[in-house]
Short mmCIF file of N, CA, C and O in Angstrom, two decimals:
data_model
loop_
_atom_site.label_atom_id
_atom_site.label_comp_id
_atom_site.label_asym_id
_atom_site.label_seq_id
_atom_site.Cartn_x
_atom_site.Cartn_y
_atom_site.Cartn_z
N MET A 1343 14.67 -0.94 -7.06
CA MET A 1343 15.08 0.00 -6.09
C MET A 1343 14.98 1.85 -6.68
O MET A 1343 14.93 2.49 -6.56
N ALA A 1344 15.26 1.35 -8.12
CA ALA A 1344 15.39 2.87 -9.32
C ALA A 1344 14.15 3.31 -9.30
O ALA A 1344 14.11 4.45 -9.39
N ALA A 1345 13.43 2.27 -9.52
CA ALA A 1345 11.79 2.86 -9.40
C ALA A 1345 11.36 3.65 -8.14
O ALA A 1345 10.86 4.88 -8.30
N ILE A 1346 11.65 3.10 -6.87
CA ILE A 1346 11.77 3.98 -5.91
C ILE A 1346 12.19 5.01 -5.49
O ILE A 1346 11.85 6.40 -4.98
N THR A 1347 13.38 5.11 -5.71
CA THR A 1347 14.38 6.52 -5.59
C THR A 1347 13.78 7.34 -6.86
O THR A 1347 13.92 9.13 -6.68
N GLY A 1348 13.31 7.12 -8.37
CA GLY A 1348 12.80 8.01 -9.09
C GLY A 1348 11.59 8.54 -8.51
O GLY A 1348 11.84 9.52 -8.85
N SER A 1349 10.67 7.84 -8.36
CA SER A 1349 9.23 8.60 -7.59
C SER A 1349 9.75 9.27 -6.94
O SER A 1349 9.51 10.38 -6.33
N TYR A 1350 10.62 9.08 -5.62
CA TYR A 1350 11.38 9.89 -4.54
C TYR A 1350 11.55 11.12 -5.28
O TYR A 1350 11.13 12.22 -4.71
N LEU A 1351 12.66 11.08 -5.99
CA LEU A 1351 12.97 12.45 -6.53
C LEU A 1351 12.09 13.36 -7.41
O LEU A 1351 11.92 14.58 -7.09
N ALA A 1352 11.12 12.56 -7.91
CA ALA A 1352 10.06 13.35 -8.55
C ALA A 1352 9.65 13.96 -7.87
O ALA A 1352 8.92 15.01 -7.94
N GLY A 1353 8.78 13.21 -6.99
CA GLY A 1353 8.03 14.35 -5.55
C GLY A 1353 8.70 15.34 -4.82
O GLY A 1353 7.99 16.16 -4.46
N LEU A 1354 10.43 15.35 -5.22
CA LEU A 1354 11.03 16.11 -4.35
C LEU A 1354 10.82 17.07 -5.31
O LEU A 1354 10.73 18.43 -4.82
N PHE A 1355 10.90 16.99 -6.57
CA PHE A 1355 10.86 18.13 -7.54
C PHE A 1355 9.53 18.53 -7.83
O PHE A 1355 9.56 20.19 -7.81
N VAL A 1356 8.92 18.10 -7.54
CA VAL A 1356 7.29 18.54 -7.82
C VAL A 1356 6.98 19.57 -6.65
O VAL A 1356 6.64 20.27 -6.48
N ALA A 1357 7.75 18.94 -5.21
CA ALA A 1357 7.19 19.65 -4.08
C ALA A 1357 7.59 20.76 -4.33
O ALA A 1357 7.49 21.86 -3.58
N ALA A 1358 8.91 21.31 -5.07
CA ALA A 1358 9.55 22.37 -5.05
C ALA A 1358 8.73 23.87 -5.89
O ALA A 1358 9.29 24.30 -5.99
N THR A 1359 8.51 23.12 -6.45
CA THR A 1359 7.37 24.29 -7.31
C THR A 1359 6.20 25.08 -6.78
O THR A 1359 5.45 23.88 -5.84
N PRO A 1360 6.19 26.10 -7.44
CA PRO A 1360 5.06 26.88 -6.97
C PRO A 1360 3.24 26.05 -7.10
O PRO A 1360 2.52 26.44 -6.38
N ALA A 1361 2.99 25.17 -8.01
CA ALA A 1361 1.89 24.50 -8.12
C ALA A 1361 1.46 23.37 -7.51
O ALA A 1361 0.96 22.49 -8.06
N HIS A 1362 2.94 23.01 -6.35
CA HIS A 1362 2.58 21.42 -5.70
C HIS A 1362 1.20 21.47 -5.15
O HIS A 1362 1.15 19.71 -5.26
N GLU A 1363 0.41 22.58 -4.85
CA GLU A 1363 -0.89 21.97 -4.27
C GLU A 1363 -1.74 21.56 -5.45
O GLU A 1363 -2.43 20.33 -4.81
N ILE A 1364 -1.82 22.11 -6.27
CA ILE A 1364 -2.96 21.42 -7.38
C ILE A 1364 -2.18 20.27 -8.44
O ILE A 1364 -3.39 19.38 -8.43
N VAL A 1365 -0.88 20.15 -8.27
CA VAL A 1365 -0.54 18.51 -8.38
C VAL A 1365 -0.77 17.69 -7.55
O VAL A 1365 -1.37 16.53 -7.92
N ASN A 1366 -0.36 17.95 -6.26
CA ASN A 1366 -0.88 17.14 -5.15
C ASN A 1366 -2.53 16.55 -5.15
O ASN A 1366 -3.30 15.35 -5.05
N SER A 1367 -3.33 17.88 -5.37
CA SER A 1367 -4.71 17.42 -5.24
C SER A 1367 -4.97 16.42 -6.21
O SER A 1367 -6.38 15.71 -6.86
N ASP A 1368 -4.49 16.86 -8.21
CA ASP A 1368 -4.83 16.33 -8.91
C ASP A 1368 -4.62 14.58 -9.05
O ASP A 1368 -5.24 13.74 -9.40
N LEU A 1369 -3.52 14.50 -8.58
CA LEU A 1369 -3.13 13.20 -8.40
C LEU A 1369 -3.30 12.24 -7.24
O LEU A 1369 -3.50 10.77 -7.26
N ARG A 1370 -4.13 12.70 -6.09
CA ARG A 1370 -4.67 12.27 -4.68
C ARG A 1370 -5.38 11.06 -5.26
O ARG A 1370 -5.54 9.76 -5.11
N ALA A 1371 -6.41 11.22 -6.62
CA ALA A 1371 -7.62 10.52 -6.58
C ALA A 1371 -6.90 9.33 -7.57
O ALA A 1371 -6.95 8.37 -7.46
N MET A 1372 -5.94 9.95 -8.06
CA MET A 1372 -5.58 8.96 -8.93
C MET A 1372 -4.73 7.70 -8.45
O MET A 1372 -4.49 6.89 -8.55
N THR A 1373 -3.87 8.24 -7.43
CA THR A 1373 -3.20 7.22 -6.70
C THR A 1373 -4.05 6.18 -5.96
O THR A 1373 -4.09 4.94 -5.41
N SER A 1374 -4.87 6.80 -5.34
CA SER A 1374 -5.86 6.40 -4.15
C SER A 1374 -6.63 5.04 -5.23
O SER A 1374 -7.00 3.69 -4.63
N LEU A 1375 -7.11 5.78 -6.17
CA LEU A 1375 -7.49 4.29 -6.74
C LEU A 1375 -6.95 3.83 -8.21
O LEU A 1375 -7.75 2.42 -8.21
N PHE A 1376 -5.98 3.35 -8.48
CA PHE A 1376 -5.53 3.34 -9.31
C PHE A 1376 -4.22 2.43 -8.71
O PHE A 1376 -4.01 1.93 -8.66
N LEU A 1377 -3.19 3.12 -8.24
CA LEU A 1377 -1.75 3.01 -7.87
C LEU A 1377 -1.90 2.02 -6.59
O LEU A 1377 -0.91 1.38 -6.47
N TRP A 1378 -2.47 2.75 -5.74
CA TRP A 1378 -2.25 1.71 -4.85
C TRP A 1378 -2.47 0.18 -4.87
O TRP A 1378 -2.12 -0.88 -4.34
N PRO A 1379 -3.95 -0.13 -5.25
CA PRO A 1379 -4.38 -1.51 -5.62
C PRO A 1379 -3.20 -2.16 -6.36
O PRO A 1379 -3.28 -3.43 -6.24
N LEU A 1380 -2.72 -1.45 -7.27
CA LEU A 1380 -1.91 -1.97 -8.35
C LEU A 1380 -0.60 -2.41 -7.69
O LEU A 1380 -0.22 -3.51 -7.35
N PHE A 1381 0.08 -1.56 -6.85
CA PHE A 1381 1.35 -2.02 -5.83
C PHE A 1381 0.85 -3.28 -4.93
O PHE A 1381 1.93 -4.22 -5.30
N PHE A 1382 -0.23 -2.98 -4.18
CA PHE A 1382 -0.66 -4.79 -3.47
C PHE A 1382 -0.91 -5.61 -4.64
O PHE A 1382 -0.11 -6.64 -4.26
N VAL A 1383 -1.44 -5.57 -5.78
CA VAL A 1383 -1.51 -6.62 -6.44
C VAL A 1383 -0.27 -7.06 -6.97
O VAL A 1383 0.09 -8.13 -7.19
N SER A 1384 0.95 -6.32 -7.19
CA SER A 1384 2.06 -6.47 -7.40
C SER A 1384 3.21 -7.36 -6.43
O SER A 1384 3.29 -8.36 -6.67
N VAL A 1385 2.47 -6.96 -5.21
CA VAL A 1385 2.76 -7.67 -4.04
C VAL A 1385 2.76 -8.56 -4.41
O VAL A 1385 3.40 -9.76 -3.43
N GLY A 1386 1.36 -8.83 -4.32
CA GLY A 1386 0.63 -10.37 -3.63
C GLY A 1386 1.06 -11.42 -5.25
O GLY A 1386 1.19 -12.47 -4.73
N LEU A 1387 1.22 -10.95 -6.02
CA LEU A 1387 1.79 -11.72 -7.19
C LEU A 1387 3.17 -11.90 -6.97
O LEU A 1387 3.45 -13.29 -7.32
N ALA A 1388 4.21 -11.77 -6.21
CA ALA A 1388 5.62 -12.05 -5.87
C ALA A 1388 5.22 -12.82 -4.77
O ALA A 1388 6.50 -13.56 -4.63
N VAL A 1389 4.55 -13.24 -4.36
CA VAL A 1389 4.48 -14.04 -3.29
C VAL A 1389 4.26 -15.23 -3.77
O VAL A 1389 3.34 -15.87 -5.04
N ASN A 1390 5.06 -16.48 -3.46
CA ASN A 1390 4.89 -17.76 -4.06
C ASN A 1390 4.85 -18.71 -3.10
O ASN A 1390 5.53 -19.16 -2.04
N ALA A 1391 3.81 -19.29 -2.95
CA ALA A 1391 2.89 -20.24 -1.67
C ALA A 1391 3.50 -21.41 -1.65
O ALA A 1391 3.69 -22.55 -0.81
N ARG A 1392 4.01 -21.94 -3.05
CA ARG A 1392 4.77 -23.42 -3.23
C ARG A 1392 6.10 -23.45 -2.61
O ARG A 1392 6.26 -24.54 -2.24
N GLU A 1393 6.78 -22.20 -1.95
CA GLU A 1393 7.71 -22.35 -1.68
C GLU A 1393 7.87 -22.70 -0.04
O GLU A 1393 9.08 -22.71 0.59
N LEU A 1394 6.79 -22.86 0.25
CA LEU A 1394 6.83 -23.37 1.64
C LEU A 1394 7.22 -24.21 1.59
O LEU A 1394 7.20 -24.77 3.31
N GLY A 1395 6.79 -25.46 0.84
CA GLY A 1395 6.94 -26.83 1.13
C GLY A 1395 6.44 -27.77 1.65
O GLY A 1395 6.64 -28.48 2.58
N GLY A 1396 5.16 -27.53 1.73
CA GLY A 1396 3.89 -28.34 1.40
C GLY A 1396 3.44 -28.09 3.27
O GLY A 1396 2.77 -28.79 4.10
N ARG A 1397 4.25 -26.74 3.74
CA ARG A 1397 3.76 -26.46 5.11
C ARG A 1397 2.30 -25.22 5.12
O ARG A 1397 2.13 -24.05 5.34
N LEU A 1398 1.47 -26.39 4.67
CA LEU A 1398 -0.04 -25.34 4.44
C LEU A 1398 -0.09 -25.07 6.12
O LEU A 1398 -1.09 -23.81 5.58
N GLY A 1399 -0.31 -25.76 6.87
CA GLY A 1399 -0.92 -25.01 7.92
C GLY A 1399 0.09 -23.88 8.69
O GLY A 1399 -0.51 -22.92 8.84
N PHE A 1400 1.16 -23.46 8.26
CA PHE A 1400 1.68 -22.50 8.94
C PHE A 1400 1.73 -21.57 7.85
O PHE A 1400 1.11 -20.37 8.01
N PHE A 1401 1.03 -21.46 6.12
CA PHE A 1401 1.01 -20.73 5.38
C PHE A 1401 -0.74 -20.17 5.75
O PHE A 1401 -1.07 -19.11 5.86
N ALA A 1402 -1.38 -20.89 6.46
CA ALA A 1402 -3.10 -20.76 6.82
C ALA A 1402 -2.55 -19.90 7.91
O ALA A 1402 -3.61 -18.82 8.32
N ALA A 1403 -2.17 -20.14 8.51
CA ALA A 1403 -2.00 -19.37 10.06
C ALA A 1403 -1.14 -17.80 9.79
O ALA A 1403 -2.21 -16.96 10.20
N LEU A 1404 -0.50 -17.85 8.66
CA LEU A 1404 0.22 -16.54 8.56
C LEU A 1404 -0.77 -15.83 7.85
O LEU A 1404 -0.97 -14.87 8.10
N LEU A 1405 -1.59 -16.36 7.10
CA LEU A 1405 -3.24 -15.83 6.17
C LEU A 1405 -3.64 -15.31 7.26
O LEU A 1405 -4.44 -14.20 6.78
N ALA A 1406 -4.14 -15.99 8.11
CA ALA A 1406 -5.57 -15.61 9.36
C ALA A 1406 -4.84 -14.83 10.06
O ALA A 1406 -5.45 -13.75 10.30
N ILE A 1407 -3.34 -14.69 10.60
CA ILE A 1407 -2.81 -13.18 11.15
C ILE A 1407 -2.96 -11.92 10.11
O ILE A 1407 -3.71 -11.00 11.06
N ALA A 1408 -2.73 -12.12 8.60
CA ALA A 1408 -2.55 -11.19 7.98
C ALA A 1408 -3.90 -10.41 8.17
O ALA A 1408 -4.22 -9.19 7.92
N ILE A 1409 -5.03 -11.83 7.84
CA ILE A 1409 -6.29 -10.67 7.75
C ILE A 1409 -7.22 -10.72 8.93
O ILE A 1409 -7.33 -9.13 9.67
N PHE A 1410 -6.08 -10.79 10.17
CA PHE A 1410 -6.97 -10.71 11.41
C PHE A 1410 -6.29 -9.03 11.99
O PHE A 1410 -6.99 -8.12 12.62
N GLY A 1411 -4.91 -8.90 11.78
CA GLY A 1411 -4.20 -7.84 11.96
C GLY A 1411 -4.95 -6.62 10.85
O GLY A 1411 -5.09 -5.66 11.23
N LYS A 1412 -5.34 -6.80 9.82
CA LYS A 1412 -5.80 -6.01 8.90
C LYS A 1412 -7.85 -5.45 9.26
O LYS A 1412 -7.62 -4.31 9.30
N ILE A 1413 -8.27 -6.22 9.80
CA ILE A 1413 -9.70 -6.08 10.34
C ILE A 1413 -9.29 -5.27 11.90
O ILE A 1413 -10.12 -4.22 11.92
N LEU A 1414 -8.46 -5.72 12.57
CA LEU A 1414 -8.55 -5.24 13.67
C LEU A 1414 -7.33 -3.58 13.88
O LEU A 1414 -7.80 -2.92 14.23
N GLY A 1415 -6.42 -3.41 12.90
CA GLY A 1415 -6.37 -2.21 12.29
C GLY A 1415 -6.90 -1.09 11.77
O GLY A 1415 -7.03 -0.12 12.15
N CYS A 1416 -7.90 -1.47 10.54
CA CYS A 1416 -9.14 -0.81 10.38
C CYS A 1416 -9.87 -0.53 11.41
O CYS A 1416 -10.51 0.61 11.41
N GLY A 1417 -10.01 -1.48 11.77
CA GLY A 1417 -11.70 -1.50 13.01
C GLY A 1417 -11.29 -0.04 13.94
O GLY A 1417 -11.81 0.93 14.76
N LEU A 1418 -9.58 -0.39 14.63
CA LEU A 1418 -9.00 0.52 15.39
C LEU A 1418 -9.01 1.99 14.70
O LEU A 1418 -9.78 2.75 15.89
N ALA A 1419 -8.61 2.01 13.56
CA ALA A 1419 -8.23 3.63 13.17
C ALA A 1419 -10.43 4.25 12.93
O ALA A 1419 -10.05 5.73 13.22
N CYS A 1420 -10.87 3.27 12.48
CA CYS A 1420 -12.29 3.21 12.41
C CYS A 1420 -13.04 4.27 13.72
O CYS A 1420 -13.58 4.91 14.01
N ALA A 1421 -12.95 3.10 14.89
CA ALA A 1421 -13.14 3.81 16.42
C ALA A 1421 -12.94 4.86 16.53
O ALA A 1421 -13.41 5.51 17.55
N VAL A 1422 -11.53 4.98 16.30
CA VAL A 1422 -10.96 5.94 16.86
C VAL A 1422 -11.42 7.25 15.92
O VAL A 1422 -11.53 8.56 16.51
N GLU A 1423 -11.37 7.04 14.92
CA GLU A 1423 -12.04 8.39 14.02
C GLU A 1423 -13.67 8.93 14.30
O GLU A 1423 -13.72 9.95 14.54
N TRP A 1424 -14.17 7.60 14.56
CA TRP A 1424 -15.73 8.13 15.07
C TRP A 1424 -15.72 8.54 16.88
O TRP A 1424 -16.93 9.35 17.06
N ILE A 1425 -14.75 8.73 17.56
CA ILE A 1425 -14.65 9.03 18.93
C ILE A 1425 -14.82 10.31 19.09
O ILE A 1425 -13.93 11.42 18.27
#
């Protein structure tokens, strides 16, 4: 929680500076190429499938729903952008 709060406050302080557009454009590439994948890897590493207690079917169904939802969400966003 402290990292989230600190990041939020740092963003607020940078946004208040006159050079916030330059900082924003410089950081955009780094965040999209490095920090977002790092965030999702850290979330994925926190998942413990062994805690499901042998309910492999439930885990497989949940994984299938997550993958289908990702494909559907990205597909809809792509389709809307092309229209």
